[in-house]
Structures are given as C-alpha cells and as structure tokens.
Short mmCIF file of C-alpha atoms in Angstrom, two decimals:
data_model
loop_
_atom_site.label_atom_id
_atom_site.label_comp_id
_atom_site.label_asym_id
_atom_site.label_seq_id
_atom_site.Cartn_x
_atom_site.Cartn_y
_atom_site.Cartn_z
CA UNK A 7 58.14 106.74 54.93
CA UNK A 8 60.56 106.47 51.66
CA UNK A 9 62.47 109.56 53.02
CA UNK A 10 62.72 108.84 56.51
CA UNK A 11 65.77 107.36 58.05
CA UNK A 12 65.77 104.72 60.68
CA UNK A 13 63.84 101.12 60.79
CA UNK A 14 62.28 102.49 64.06
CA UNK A 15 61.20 106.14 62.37
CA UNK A 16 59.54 103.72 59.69
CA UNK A 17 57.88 101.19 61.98
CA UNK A 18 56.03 104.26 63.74
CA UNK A 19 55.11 105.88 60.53
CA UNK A 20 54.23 101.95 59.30
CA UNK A 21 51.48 101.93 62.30
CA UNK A 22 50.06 105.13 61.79
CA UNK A 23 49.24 104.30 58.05
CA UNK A 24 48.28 100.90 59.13
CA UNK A 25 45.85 102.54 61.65
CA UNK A 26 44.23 104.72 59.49
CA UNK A 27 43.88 102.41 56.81
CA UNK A 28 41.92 99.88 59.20
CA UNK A 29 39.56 102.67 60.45
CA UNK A 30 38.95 103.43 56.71
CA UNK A 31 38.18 99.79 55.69
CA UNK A 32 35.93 100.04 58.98
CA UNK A 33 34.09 102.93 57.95
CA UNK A 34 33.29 100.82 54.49
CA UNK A 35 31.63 98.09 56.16
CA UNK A 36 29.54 100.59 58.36
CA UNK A 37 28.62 102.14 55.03
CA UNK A 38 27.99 99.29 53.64
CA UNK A 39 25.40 97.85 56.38
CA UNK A 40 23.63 101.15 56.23
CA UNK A 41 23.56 100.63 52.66
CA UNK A 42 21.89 97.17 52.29
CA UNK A 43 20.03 98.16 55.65
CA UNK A 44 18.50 101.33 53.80
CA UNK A 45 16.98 99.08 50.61
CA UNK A 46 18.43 101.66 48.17
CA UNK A 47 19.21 99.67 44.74
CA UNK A 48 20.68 102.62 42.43
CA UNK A 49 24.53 102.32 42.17
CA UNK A 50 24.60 100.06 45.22
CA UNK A 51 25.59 96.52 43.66
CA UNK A 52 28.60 98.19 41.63
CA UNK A 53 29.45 100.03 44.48
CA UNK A 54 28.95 96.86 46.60
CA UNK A 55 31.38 94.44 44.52
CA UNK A 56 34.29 97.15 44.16
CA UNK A 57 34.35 96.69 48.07
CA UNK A 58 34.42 92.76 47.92
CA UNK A 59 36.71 92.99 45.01
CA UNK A 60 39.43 95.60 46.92
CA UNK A 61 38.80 94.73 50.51
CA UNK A 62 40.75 91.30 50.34
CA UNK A 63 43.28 92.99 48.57
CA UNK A 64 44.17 96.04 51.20
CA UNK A 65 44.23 93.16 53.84
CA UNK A 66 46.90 90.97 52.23
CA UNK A 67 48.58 94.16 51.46
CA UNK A 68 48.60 95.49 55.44
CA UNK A 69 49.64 91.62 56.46
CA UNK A 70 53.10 91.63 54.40
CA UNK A 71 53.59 95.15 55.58
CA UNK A 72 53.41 93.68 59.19
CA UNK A 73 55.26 90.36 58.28
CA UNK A 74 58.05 92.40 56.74
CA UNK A 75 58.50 96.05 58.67
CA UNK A 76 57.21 94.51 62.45
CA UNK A 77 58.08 90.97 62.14
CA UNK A 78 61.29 91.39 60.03
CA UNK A 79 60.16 88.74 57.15
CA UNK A 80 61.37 88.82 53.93
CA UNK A 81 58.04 88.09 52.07
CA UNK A 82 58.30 86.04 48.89
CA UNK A 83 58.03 88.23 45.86
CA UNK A 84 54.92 86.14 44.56
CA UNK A 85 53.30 86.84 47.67
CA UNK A 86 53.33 90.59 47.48
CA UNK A 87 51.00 92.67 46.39
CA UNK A 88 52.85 95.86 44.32
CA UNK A 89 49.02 97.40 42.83
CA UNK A 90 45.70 97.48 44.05
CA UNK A 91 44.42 98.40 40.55
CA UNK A 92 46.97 95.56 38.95
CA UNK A 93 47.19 93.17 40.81
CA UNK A 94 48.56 90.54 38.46
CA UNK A 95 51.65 93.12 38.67
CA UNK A 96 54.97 91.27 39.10
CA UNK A 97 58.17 92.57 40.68
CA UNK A 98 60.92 92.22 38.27
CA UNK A 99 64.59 92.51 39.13
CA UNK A 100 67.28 92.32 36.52
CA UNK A 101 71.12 92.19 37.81
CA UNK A 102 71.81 95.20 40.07
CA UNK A 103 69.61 97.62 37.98
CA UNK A 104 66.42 99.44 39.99
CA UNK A 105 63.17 97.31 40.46
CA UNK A 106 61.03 97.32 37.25
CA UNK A 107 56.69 96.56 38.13
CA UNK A 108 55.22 94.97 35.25
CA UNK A 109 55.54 91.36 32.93
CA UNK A 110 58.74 89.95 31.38
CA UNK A 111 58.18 89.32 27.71
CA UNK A 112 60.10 86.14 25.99
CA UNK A 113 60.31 87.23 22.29
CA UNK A 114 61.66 85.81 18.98
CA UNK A 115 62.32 87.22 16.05
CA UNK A 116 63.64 85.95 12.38
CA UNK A 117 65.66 87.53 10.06
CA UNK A 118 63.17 89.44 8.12
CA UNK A 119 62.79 91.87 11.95
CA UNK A 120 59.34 90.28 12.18
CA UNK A 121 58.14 89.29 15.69
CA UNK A 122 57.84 85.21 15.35
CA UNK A 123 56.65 84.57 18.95
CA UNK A 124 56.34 86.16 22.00
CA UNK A 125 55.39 84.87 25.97
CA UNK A 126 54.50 86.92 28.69
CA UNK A 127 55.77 85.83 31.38
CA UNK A 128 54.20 85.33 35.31
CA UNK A 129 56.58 86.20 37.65
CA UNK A 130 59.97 86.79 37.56
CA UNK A 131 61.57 83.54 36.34
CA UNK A 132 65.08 83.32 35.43
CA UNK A 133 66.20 84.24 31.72
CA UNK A 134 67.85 81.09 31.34
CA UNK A 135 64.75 78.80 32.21
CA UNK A 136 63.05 80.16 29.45
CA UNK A 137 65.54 79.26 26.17
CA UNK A 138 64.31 76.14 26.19
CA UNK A 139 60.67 76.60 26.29
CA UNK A 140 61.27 79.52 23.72
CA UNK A 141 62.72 76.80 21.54
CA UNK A 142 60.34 74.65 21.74
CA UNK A 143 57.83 76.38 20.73
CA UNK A 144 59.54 77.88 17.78
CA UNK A 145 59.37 74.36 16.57
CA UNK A 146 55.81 73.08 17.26
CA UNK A 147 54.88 76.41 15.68
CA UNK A 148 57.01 75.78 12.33
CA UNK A 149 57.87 72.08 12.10
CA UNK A 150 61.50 72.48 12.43
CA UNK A 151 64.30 73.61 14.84
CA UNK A 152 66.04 76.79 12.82
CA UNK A 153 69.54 76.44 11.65
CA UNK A 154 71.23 78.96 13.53
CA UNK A 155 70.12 80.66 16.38
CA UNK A 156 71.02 83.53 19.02
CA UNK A 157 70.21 84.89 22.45
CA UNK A 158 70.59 87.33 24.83
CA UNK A 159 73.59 86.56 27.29
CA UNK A 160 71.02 86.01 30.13
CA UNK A 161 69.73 82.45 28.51
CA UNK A 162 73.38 81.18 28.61
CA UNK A 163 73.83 77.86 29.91
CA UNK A 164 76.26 74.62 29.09
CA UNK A 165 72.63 72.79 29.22
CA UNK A 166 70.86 75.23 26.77
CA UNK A 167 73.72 74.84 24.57
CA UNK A 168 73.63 71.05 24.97
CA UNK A 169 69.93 70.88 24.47
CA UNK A 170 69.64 72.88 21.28
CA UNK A 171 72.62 71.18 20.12
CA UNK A 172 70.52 67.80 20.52
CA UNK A 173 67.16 69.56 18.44
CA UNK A 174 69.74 70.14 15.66
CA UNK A 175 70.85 73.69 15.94
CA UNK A 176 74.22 73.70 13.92
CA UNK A 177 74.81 77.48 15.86
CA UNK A 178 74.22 78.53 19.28
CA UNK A 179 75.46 81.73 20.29
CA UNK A 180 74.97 83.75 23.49
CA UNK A 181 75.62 87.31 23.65
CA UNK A 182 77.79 86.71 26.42
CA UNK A 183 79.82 83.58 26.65
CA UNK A 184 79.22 82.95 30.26
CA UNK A 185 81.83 80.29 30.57
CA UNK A 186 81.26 79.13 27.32
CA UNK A 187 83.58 77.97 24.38
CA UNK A 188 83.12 79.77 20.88
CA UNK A 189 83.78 76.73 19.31
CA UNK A 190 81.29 74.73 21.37
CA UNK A 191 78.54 77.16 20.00
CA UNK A 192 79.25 77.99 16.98
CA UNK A 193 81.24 76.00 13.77
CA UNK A 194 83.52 79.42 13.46
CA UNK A 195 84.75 82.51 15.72
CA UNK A 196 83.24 84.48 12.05
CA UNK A 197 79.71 82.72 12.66
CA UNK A 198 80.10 83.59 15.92
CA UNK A 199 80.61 87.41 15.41
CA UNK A 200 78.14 87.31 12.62
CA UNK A 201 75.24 85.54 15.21
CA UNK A 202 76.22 87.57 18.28
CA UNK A 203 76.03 91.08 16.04
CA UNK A 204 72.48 89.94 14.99
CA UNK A 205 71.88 89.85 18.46
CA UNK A 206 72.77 93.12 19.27
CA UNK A 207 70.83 94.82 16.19
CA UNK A 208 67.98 93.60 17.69
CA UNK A 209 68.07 95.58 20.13
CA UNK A 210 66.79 98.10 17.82
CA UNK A 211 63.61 96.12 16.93
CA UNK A 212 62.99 96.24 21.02
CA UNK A 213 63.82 99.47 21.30
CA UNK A 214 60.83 100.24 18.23
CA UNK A 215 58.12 98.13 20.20
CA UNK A 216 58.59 100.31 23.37
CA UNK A 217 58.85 104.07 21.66
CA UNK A 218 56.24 103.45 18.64
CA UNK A 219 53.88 100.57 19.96
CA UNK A 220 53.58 101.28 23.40
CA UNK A 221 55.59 98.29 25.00
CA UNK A 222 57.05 100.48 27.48
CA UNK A 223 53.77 100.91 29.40
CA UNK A 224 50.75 98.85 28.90
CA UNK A 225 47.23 101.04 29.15
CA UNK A 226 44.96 98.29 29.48
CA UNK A 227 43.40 97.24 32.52
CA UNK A 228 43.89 93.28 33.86
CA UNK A 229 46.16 90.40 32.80
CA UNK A 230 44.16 89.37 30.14
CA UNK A 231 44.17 93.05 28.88
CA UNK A 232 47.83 92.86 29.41
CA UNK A 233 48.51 89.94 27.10
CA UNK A 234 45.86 91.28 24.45
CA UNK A 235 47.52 94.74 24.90
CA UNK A 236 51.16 92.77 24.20
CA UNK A 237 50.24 91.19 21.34
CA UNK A 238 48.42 93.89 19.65
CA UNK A 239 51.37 95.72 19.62
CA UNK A 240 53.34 93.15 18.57
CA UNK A 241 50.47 92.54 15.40
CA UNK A 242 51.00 96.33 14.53
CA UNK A 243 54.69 95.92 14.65
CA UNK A 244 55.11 93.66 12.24
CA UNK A 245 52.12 94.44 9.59
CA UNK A 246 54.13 98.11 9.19
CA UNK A 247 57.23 95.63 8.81
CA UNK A 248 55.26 93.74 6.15
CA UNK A 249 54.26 97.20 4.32
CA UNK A 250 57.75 98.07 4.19
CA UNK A 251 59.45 95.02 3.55
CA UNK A 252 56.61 94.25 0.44
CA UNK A 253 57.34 97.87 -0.98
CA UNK A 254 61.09 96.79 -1.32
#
C-alpha cells in the first residue's frame, strides 16, 4: 500500500487487508466459543481478555481506514489509532518536518543544567499554549516567578510576553522573535543575546537526555509506564549532574 501509486490502486489493496482482517477477527470469536464451550481453564482467561482488550481496538482502527481511504474523511488526529500495542500513542507534527509517533515533553531547566520540571504532554497541542502553564507551575513549585526567563521560538506570543510580563518576569526572550520587539522582551539587545544563547546551549542538555537516558525511545509499556519511564530518566539526568556539579 505505501508504495503503490494511485488512490484507486490503494482503495483495492485497502479492501483486501480490510477483508482479511475481518475473517481473522471472525476466526477469534469462533475460537473463542469453542473455547468457553470446551470448559478448558488453563491459559484461557489471559488468552480471553487479550481478545476483549485488542478486539475494540482493530475495529476503530478498520472504521477510520474506511472513513478516510473509502469515504474521503480527514479523521481527527485524536481519533486515530497509530499502535495497537500503544495506544495512548499520539501523532505529533512539528512545522514541515516528517510525522514523529510518541508524547511531546514540556521541560524546564535552571541554570545549574538541572531538569526543574517536566510535562508530558496528551496530544499534540500547540507549543505556544503551553508557556503559560509551564510558568505557572514553575511558580507554585518554588514560590516565585524567576527573574529572567527563555524559550524556544515555538512558545512566542505578544500574550505570553504580556502575561509573564504581568507575573514579574523583568526578561522574556524567545528564540525567535516572531513579530516581537527586543526591547519589549528584554531591558537590553546584550540581555537579549545573553538569554537567547542560553537557549540554544540547551539544546545540548536535550540532546544528553535522548543519547544517554533513553529519551529518544521509551521501552516501557502503557502511558503510565511512559510518564514513569520520562521521569526516571529525567531523575538519572540530573543526580549524574549533581555528582558532577558537587565534585567541582
């Protein structure tokens, strides 16, 4: 199907695997009547509850391959199914780059490199919804809005700039101005640099997470697995920062 060309070539290869996957889900229900028919107990309840657990899933899967290949709908991405195995698994789409499957993570990060906070995210909500939220938390979690502050180019927004402005921010800097003014979010074009640089170098830290703690591909099995998985990289991350940073 991904290497043939022609919507009507796919809709005909579509039906075929449709086809066969009904007949398959059929044959599991005959099994499973001659199963519970038969009285045999060993293996049969696991076995049993794997096919209540996946059969709902393969349906909604085959009905938004019919709504979009047959009927031409463009199915919501928080409709679709992407994994049977994951099915918390979101579709994530950033600019014109290819489609990533997994979780966007929200982190923050201080000065010292440590990891202060980090969200993960359901769905595939916009970068700049999230500033605020981020904010706010930063301040339940430590009593106080921080002085200066910067973000990737994504959160950019007059209203995120107005809004940290009003939870006393003195600095807000974006990596990209977006429309902005430098002197609107920051008190100098040197701040500025200095901010939007500390940006960029963390890029590094991110870059660490996903080669030596595994954030490039989580292991673990379910979304509470995923978030557990998350932050226990995030815990090893920064008690090897606190080992090195103590030793200096």
């Amino acid at each position: 199907i991904i290497y043939t060309r022609g919507a009507d070539k796919k809709a005909r290869l579509y039906r075929d695997l449709i086809k066969v996957t009904r007949n398959s889900l059929c044959y599991v229900e005959q099994a499973d009547l001659a199963l519970r028919c038969s009285g045999i107990d060993s293996g049969y309840a696991e076995w049993s509850a794997q096919v209540a657990h996946y059969q709902p899933l393969i349906e909604k899967v085959i009905e938004q391959a019919e709504r979009r290949v047959f009927q031409g709908e463009k199915v919501p991405a928080n409709e679709k199914i992407v994994s049977l195995f994951e099915e918390h698994t979101d579709i994530i789409v950033k600019g014109h780059r290819d489609i990533q499957y997994g979780h966007k993570l929200n982190l923050s990060t201080g000065r010292s490199g440590l990891i202060l906070d980090v969200v993960v995210e359901k769905g595939n909500p916009a970068d700049s919804a999230q500033f605020l939220p981020m904010l706010e938390r930063h301040i339940e979690h430590f009593g106080v809005a921080p002085r200066q502050m910067a973000a990737d180019g994504g959160y950019a927004s007059t209203d995120n700039l107005q809004a940290a402005k009003a939870l006393q921010v003195k600095d807000v800097v974006f990596h990209k101005k977006r429309g902005l003014k430098v002197e609107d979010m920051a008190q100098s074009p040197w701040v500025y640099r200095k901010l939007r640089n500390f940006r960029a170098g963390i890029e590094a830290g991110i870059s660490c997470l996903k080669r030596a703690y595994g954030l490039s591909r989580c292991t673990w099995k379910g979304w509470a697995h995923f978030e557990a998985y998350v932050w226990s990289s995030v815990v090893a991350h920064n008690l090897a920062l606190f080992g090195r940073l103590k030793s200096t």
